[in-house]
Amino acid sequence: QSVLTQSPSTSGTPGQRITISCSGSTSNIGSTYVYWYQQFPGTAPRLLIYTDNERPSGVPDRFSGSKSGTSASLAISGLRSEDEADYFCAAWDDSLSRWVFGGGTKLTVL
Amino acid sequence: QVQLQESGSGLLKPSQTLSLTCAVSGGSVTSGGSSWVWLRQVPGMGLEWIGNVYHPAHTYYNPSLKSRATISIDKSKNQFSLNLNSLTAADTAVYYCARGSNWNMVKRGWFDPWGQGTLVTVSS
C-alpha cells in the first residue's frame, strides 16, 4: 500500500488534456515538494517535474505540475501516443523520515 | 551527461546478502552537491527509496531498511555500492541506482538520471 495515492489507470485520446492526481497528507505533500516521474515499460523512471511545477530541460511544456493542500496533479495537454507510460509522484515524508511514492498511474492513449 | 549502470548478483537465496554496484560515467562520485542513491521497485508496484551516500561516506537510509542496508562509495573506481543482508522473498525487486540532486536528499531533491535497473530475485 503506497503512502501517496494515485488512480491505477487513466486514458485519453490524441490532442486531449488529461490530469493525473496524487493524494497525500500534511506530513508529505502538504509540507514538502512533489516530484513526478515517467516510466515506459521495461525502462527506468525519468524525471518529469521537480519542486511541484518545474520542468527539466528536454521535457515538453505539454507537461505541467500543480499542488493544492495535500494533493498534487500532473497535467498533460495535447496528448500524444508517445505519452503512453506509467507516471509516479514522489515526496519526502516528515513523519516517516523517508521518500514516499505513489503506486503509479498507467496512461493509455486510445 | 552522467550515465549510471548497475551490476551484481541476480539470483540469491533467503538469508544471503545482496551486493550491487553502480558505475558512474560522465561525472564523478566525488562531485559536490550530488548524492548517489539506491531505489527498488517490485515488478508492477511502486518505488521504494533505500538510501543514499554523499562523498566521502555520509549516508542516509530508509528507516525500514537501515539495519540491513549499507551504501558506500569507491572513488578509485568512480562507483558506489549497495549491500543488503538477511534477504527474504520480499526483497525481490528491480534495483535502480540514481543521482540525487542534493547532498543529503533529506526533505527535498530529485532523482535524475537513473540506471537501467537490475532484477534481483530471492528464492530458495
mmCIF file of C-alpha atoms in Angstrom:
data_model
loop_
_atom_site.group_PDB
_atom_site.id
_atom_site.type_symbol
_atom_site.label_atom_id
_atom_site.label_comp_id
_atom_site.label_asym_id
_atom_site.label_seq_id
_atom_site.Cartn_x
_atom_site.Cartn_y
_atom_site.Cartn_z
ATOM 1 C CA GLN A 1 0.000 0.000 0.000
ATOM 2 C CA SER A 2 1.632 3.219 -1.181
ATOM 3 C CA VAL A 3 1.723 6.281 1.081
ATOM 4 C CA LEU A 4 0.770 8.550 -1.828
ATOM 5 C CA THR A 5 -2.448 7.587 -3.589
ATOM 6 C CA GLN A 6 -2.842 7.557 -7.356
ATOM 7 C CA SER A 7 -5.540 6.113 -9.569
ATOM 8 C CA PRO A 8 -4.203 2.917 -11.159
ATOM 9 C CA SER A 9 -5.102 3.943 -14.681
ATOM 10 C CA THR A 10 -6.419 6.683 -16.916
ATOM 11 C CA SER A 11 -6.861 7.178 -20.622
ATOM 12 C CA GLY A 12 -7.288 9.865 -23.233
ATOM 13 C CA THR A 13 -7.388 10.460 -26.948
ATOM 14 C CA PRO A 14 -4.743 12.248 -29.016
ATOM 15 C CA GLY A 15 -4.885 16.007 -28.554
ATOM 16 C CA GLN A 16 -6.854 15.781 -25.309
ATOM 17 C CA ARG A 17 -5.781 17.215 -21.945
ATOM 18 C CA ILE A 18 -5.674 14.791 -19.038
ATOM 19 C CA THR A 19 -4.727 15.106 -15.396
ATOM 20 C CA ILE A 20 -3.227 12.552 -13.026
ATOM 21 C CA SER A 21 -3.749 13.125 -9.332
ATOM 22 C CA CYS A 22 -1.632 12.265 -6.318
ATOM 23 C CA SER A 23 -3.113 12.428 -2.850
ATOM 24 C CA GLY A 24 -1.084 12.567 0.330
ATOM 25 C CA SER A 25 -1.142 14.148 3.777
ATOM 26 C CA THR A 26 0.182 17.048 5.808
ATOM 27 C CA SER A 27 3.389 15.132 6.522
ATOM 28 C CA ASN A 28 4.322 14.803 2.870
ATOM 29 C CA ILE A 29 2.636 16.731 0.028
ATOM 30 C CA GLY A 30 1.210 19.260 2.470
ATOM 31 C CA SER A 31 4.647 20.264 3.736
ATOM 32 C CA THR A 32 7.197 19.375 1.058
ATOM 33 C CA TYR A 33 7.713 19.476 -2.685
ATOM 34 C CA VAL A 34 6.219 16.984 -5.123
ATOM 35 C CA TYR A 35 8.096 15.331 -7.962
ATOM 36 C CA TRP A 36 6.783 13.393 -10.959
ATOM 37 C CA TYR A 37 8.458 10.593 -12.894
ATOM 38 C CA GLN A 38 7.567 8.965 -16.209
ATOM 39 C CA GLN A 39 8.326 5.296 -16.814
ATOM 40 C CA PHE A 40 7.965 3.313 -20.022
ATOM 41 C CA PRO A 41 7.627 -0.480 -19.752
ATOM 42 C CA GLY A 42 10.933 -2.160 -19.046
ATOM 43 C CA THR A 43 12.837 1.093 -18.637
ATOM 44 C CA ALA A 44 13.984 3.257 -15.752
ATOM 45 C CA PRO A 45 11.911 6.180 -14.482
ATOM 46 C CA ARG A 46 12.672 9.622 -15.902
ATOM 47 C CA LEU A 47 12.282 12.904 -14.025
ATOM 48 C CA LEU A 48 9.337 14.826 -15.436
ATOM 49 C CA ILE A 49 8.507 17.544 -12.892
ATOM 50 C CA TYR A 50 10.501 18.789 -9.881
ATOM 51 C CA THR A 51 9.615 21.070 -6.956
ATOM 52 C CA ASP A 52 5.896 20.919 -7.689
ATOM 53 C CA ASN A 53 5.860 22.556 -11.110
ATOM 54 C CA GLU A 54 9.299 22.910 -12.689
ATOM 55 C CA ARG A 55 10.265 21.057 -15.871
ATOM 56 C CA PRO A 56 13.797 19.770 -16.506
ATOM 57 C CA SER A 57 15.301 20.764 -19.826
ATOM 58 C CA GLY A 58 14.061 18.487 -22.558
ATOM 59 C CA VAL A 59 10.616 17.917 -21.062
ATOM 60 C CA PRO A 60 7.953 19.410 -23.341
ATOM 61 C CA ASP A 61 5.811 22.230 -21.971
ATOM 62 C CA ARG A 62 2.784 19.988 -22.580
ATOM 63 C CA PHE A 63 3.606 18.573 -19.146
ATOM 64 C CA SER A 64 2.802 20.683 -16.099
ATOM 65 C CA GLY A 65 2.543 20.142 -12.363
ATOM 66 C CA SER A 66 0.468 21.800 -9.663
ATOM 67 C CA LYS A 67 -0.255 21.356 -5.983
ATOM 68 C CA SER A 68 -3.003 22.359 -3.589
ATOM 69 C CA GLY A 69 -3.005 21.411 0.077
ATOM 70 C CA THR A 70 -2.270 17.706 0.369
ATOM 71 C CA SER A 71 -2.864 16.847 -3.295
ATOM 72 C CA ALA A 72 -0.851 17.309 -6.449
ATOM 73 C CA SER A 73 -1.633 16.934 -10.125
ATOM 74 C CA LEU A 74 0.224 16.281 -13.326
ATOM 75 C CA ALA A 75 -1.426 17.642 -16.457
ATOM 76 C CA ILE A 76 -0.611 16.561 -19.979
ATOM 77 C CA SER A 77 -2.040 18.663 -22.775
ATOM 78 C CA GLY A 78 -2.039 17.850 -26.474
ATOM 79 C CA LEU A 79 -1.870 14.154 -25.637
ATOM 80 C CA ARG A 80 0.323 12.060 -27.939
ATOM 81 C CA SER A 81 0.661 8.313 -28.385
ATOM 82 C CA GLU A 82 4.248 8.500 -27.097
ATOM 83 C CA ASP A 83 2.941 9.754 -23.739
ATOM 84 C CA GLU A 84 1.598 6.262 -23.015
ATOM 85 C CA ALA A 85 3.531 5.287 -19.895
ATOM 86 C CA ASP A 86 3.332 4.948 -16.119
ATOM 87 C CA TYR A 87 3.503 8.133 -14.052
ATOM 88 C CA PHE A 88 4.639 8.223 -10.406
ATOM 89 C CA CYS A 89 4.519 11.009 -7.854
ATOM 90 C CA ALA A 90 7.069 11.316 -5.047
ATOM 91 C CA ALA A 91 7.573 13.421 -1.940
ATOM 92 C CA TRP A 92 9.531 13.415 1.299
ATOM 93 C CA ASP A 93 7.511 12.352 4.333
ATOM 94 C CA ASP A 94 8.457 14.190 7.528
ATOM 95 C CA SER A 95 6.754 11.655 9.817
ATOM 96 C CA LEU A 96 8.292 8.582 8.192
ATOM 97 C CA SER A 97 11.652 10.320 7.514
ATOM 98 C CA ARG A 98 11.858 8.830 4.063
ATOM 99 C CA TRP A 99 10.889 9.343 0.446
ATOM 100 C CA VAL A 100 7.435 8.042 -0.412
ATOM 101 C CA PHE A 101 5.944 7.301 -3.795
ATOM 102 C CA GLY A 102 2.556 6.846 -5.385
ATOM 103 C CA GLY A 103 1.624 3.463 -6.777
ATOM 104 C CA GLY A 104 1.713 4.851 -10.292
ATOM 105 C CA THR A 105 -0.914 5.691 -12.889
ATOM 106 C CA LYS A 106 -0.864 3.897 -16.207
ATOM 107 C CA LEU A 107 -1.813 6.251 -19.025
ATOM 108 C CA THR A 108 -3.314 4.729 -22.146
ATOM 109 C CA VAL A 109 -3.677 6.827 -25.281
ATOM 110 C CA LEU A 110 -6.660 5.484 -27.184
ATOM 111 C CA GLN B 1 25.985 13.740 -19.358
ATOM 112 C CA VAL B 2 26.059 11.443 -16.338
ATOM 113 C CA GLN B 3 25.162 7.821 -17.005
ATOM 114 C CA LEU B 4 24.716 5.043 -14.471
ATOM 115 C CA GLN B 5 24.957 1.271 -14.860
ATOM 116 C CA GLU B 6 24.076 -1.323 -12.245
ATOM 117 C CA SER B 7 25.745 -4.718 -11.929
ATOM 118 C CA GLY B 8 25.729 -7.532 -9.427
ATOM 119 C CA SER B 9 24.157 -10.755 -8.252
ATOM 120 C CA GLY B 10 20.758 -11.526 -9.785
ATOM 121 C CA LEU B 11 19.597 -14.711 -8.033
ATOM 122 C CA LEU B 12 20.055 -15.153 -4.316
ATOM 123 C CA LYS B 13 18.745 -17.383 -1.557
ATOM 124 C CA PRO B 14 16.973 -16.282 1.611
ATOM 125 C CA SER B 15 19.337 -15.082 4.351
ATOM 126 C CA GLN B 16 22.064 -14.239 1.820
ATOM 127 C CA THR B 17 23.500 -10.791 1.170
ATOM 128 C CA LEU B 18 22.790 -8.758 -1.958
ATOM 129 C CA SER B 19 25.736 -6.854 -3.438
ATOM 130 C CA LEU B 20 25.187 -4.371 -6.250
ATOM 131 C CA THR B 21 27.486 -1.828 -7.844
ATOM 132 C CA CYS B 22 26.635 1.281 -9.833
ATOM 133 C CA ALA B 23 29.283 2.524 -12.267
ATOM 134 C CA VAL B 24 29.170 6.262 -12.938
ATOM 135 C CA SER B 25 30.327 7.721 -16.252
ATOM 136 C CA GLY B 26 30.288 11.305 -17.473
ATOM 137 C CA GLY B 27 30.688 12.595 -13.918
ATOM 138 C CA SER B 28 32.415 11.944 -10.608
ATOM 139 C CA VAL B 29 31.073 10.373 -7.431
ATOM 140 C CA THR B 30 33.131 12.988 -5.562
ATOM 141 C CA SER B 31 31.394 15.949 -7.210
ATOM 142 C CA GLY B 32 29.910 18.379 -4.726
ATOM 143 C CA GLY B 33 26.187 18.814 -4.415
ATOM 144 C CA SER B 34 25.194 15.370 -5.667
ATOM 145 C CA SER B 35 24.392 12.237 -3.737
ATOM 146 C CA TRP B 36 24.238 8.695 -5.011
ATOM 147 C CA VAL B 37 21.039 6.799 -4.472
ATOM 148 C CA TRP B 38 19.623 3.284 -4.464
ATOM 149 C CA LEU B 39 15.926 2.593 -5.029
ATOM 150 C CA ARG B 40 13.956 -0.510 -5.841
ATOM 151 C CA GLN B 41 10.695 -1.425 -7.494
ATOM 152 C CA VAL B 42 8.733 -4.608 -7.037
ATOM 153 C CA PRO B 43 7.530 -5.524 -10.544
ATOM 154 C CA GLY B 44 4.145 -3.951 -11.196
ATOM 155 C CA MET B 45 4.251 -1.937 -7.995
ATOM 156 C CA GLY B 46 5.553 1.346 -6.646
ATOM 157 C CA LEU B 47 9.047 2.541 -5.909
ATOM 158 C CA GLU B 48 10.927 2.363 -2.611
ATOM 159 C CA TRP B 49 13.868 4.568 -1.615
ATOM 160 C CA ILE B 50 16.635 2.515 0.022
ATOM 161 C CA GLY B 51 19.138 5.234 0.811
ATOM 162 C CA ASN B 52 21.918 7.435 -0.497
ATOM 163 C CA VAL B 53 25.563 8.331 0.049
ATOM 164 C CA TYR B 54 27.451 11.606 -0.291
ATOM 165 C CA HIS B 55 31.225 11.674 -0.736
ATOM 166 C CA PRO B 56 33.163 10.574 1.174
ATOM 167 C CA ALA B 57 30.807 8.461 3.256
ATOM 168 C CA HIS B 58 27.788 10.373 4.562
ATOM 169 C CA THR B 59 24.802 8.055 4.345
ATOM 170 C CA TYR B 60 21.042 8.338 4.749
ATOM 171 C CA TYR B 61 18.792 5.303 4.847
ATOM 172 C CA ASN B 62 15.135 4.381 4.728
ATOM 173 C CA PRO B 63 14.405 3.642 8.423
ATOM 174 C CA SER B 64 12.668 0.413 7.463
ATOM 175 C CA LEU B 65 15.843 -0.892 5.784
ATOM 176 C CA LYS B 66 18.534 0.875 7.778
ATOM 177 C CA SER B 67 19.522 -2.135 9.859
ATOM 178 C CA ARG B 68 20.170 -4.254 6.746
ATOM 179 C CA ALA B 69 21.483 -1.813 4.152
ATOM 180 C CA THR B 70 24.955 -0.391 3.599
ATOM 181 C CA ILE B 71 25.763 2.097 0.828
ATOM 182 C CA SER B 72 29.339 3.113 0.108
ATOM 183 C CA ILE B 73 31.460 4.994 -2.429
ATOM 184 C CA ASP B 74 34.591 3.732 -4.193
ATOM 185 C CA LYS B 75 36.127 6.877 -5.659
ATOM 186 C CA SER B 76 39.039 4.976 -7.214
ATOM 187 C CA LYS B 77 36.560 3.149 -9.462
ATOM 188 C CA ASN B 78 34.049 6.028 -9.685
ATOM 189 C CA GLN B 79 31.265 3.796 -8.451
ATOM 190 C CA PHE B 80 29.037 3.245 -5.450
ATOM 191 C CA SER B 81 27.608 0.075 -3.956
ATOM 192 C CA LEU B 82 24.696 -1.389 -2.060
ATOM 193 C CA ASN B 83 24.852 -4.313 0.333
ATOM 194 C CA LEU B 84 21.578 -5.639 1.745
ATOM 195 C CA ASN B 85 21.765 -8.541 4.174
ATOM 196 C CA SER B 86 19.314 -11.072 5.621
ATOM 197 C CA LEU B 87 17.394 -11.285 2.363
ATOM 198 C CA THR B 88 13.842 -12.600 2.130
ATOM 199 C CA ALA B 89 11.498 -13.089 -0.811
ATOM 200 C CA ALA B 90 10.130 -9.613 -0.098
ATOM 201 C CA ASP B 91 13.428 -8.165 -1.308
ATOM 202 C CA THR B 92 12.779 -9.455 -4.834
ATOM 203 C CA ALA B 93 12.672 -6.327 -6.997
ATOM 204 C CA VAL B 94 14.310 -4.331 -9.742
ATOM 205 C CA TYR B 95 17.071 -2.310 -8.119
ATOM 206 C CA TYR B 96 17.945 1.104 -9.552
ATOM 207 C CA CYS B 97 20.805 3.436 -8.863
ATOM 208 C CA ALA B 98 20.348 7.148 -9.456
ATOM 209 C CA ARG B 99 21.936 10.507 -8.827
ATOM 210 C CA GLY B 100 20.356 12.707 -6.196
ATOM 211 C CA SER B 101 20.185 16.427 -6.794
ATOM 212 C CA ASN B 102 21.153 17.384 -3.236
ATOM 213 C CA TRP B 103 23.953 16.259 -0.975
ATOM 214 C CA ASN B 104 21.700 14.556 1.566
ATOM 215 C CA MET B 105 18.340 14.188 -0.222
ATOM 216 C CA VAL B 106 16.504 14.876 3.033
ATOM 217 C CA LYS B 107 13.207 16.766 2.617
ATOM 218 C CA ARG B 108 13.895 17.864 -0.924
ATOM 219 C CA GLY B 109 15.614 16.791 -4.112
ATOM 220 C CA TRP B 110 15.071 14.682 -7.160
ATOM 221 C CA PHE B 111 16.472 11.502 -8.659
ATOM 222 C CA ASP B 112 17.994 12.038 -12.088
ATOM 223 C CA PRO B 113 19.354 10.279 -14.038
ATOM 224 C CA TRP B 114 18.658 6.627 -13.261
ATOM 225 C CA GLY B 115 20.435 3.467 -14.254
ATOM 226 C CA GLN B 116 18.582 0.907 -16.357
ATOM 227 C CA GLY B 117 17.880 -1.278 -13.320
ATOM 228 C CA THR B 118 18.792 -4.842 -12.440
ATOM 229 C CA LEU B 119 16.407 -7.578 -11.352
ATOM 230 C CA VAL B 120 17.261 -9.331 -8.104
ATOM 231 C CA THR B 121 15.327 -12.477 -7.263
ATOM 232 C CA VAL B 122 15.401 -14.035 -3.804
ATOM 233 C CA SER B 123 14.250 -17.637 -3.880
ATOM 234 C CA SER B 124 15.183 -20.907 -2.259
#
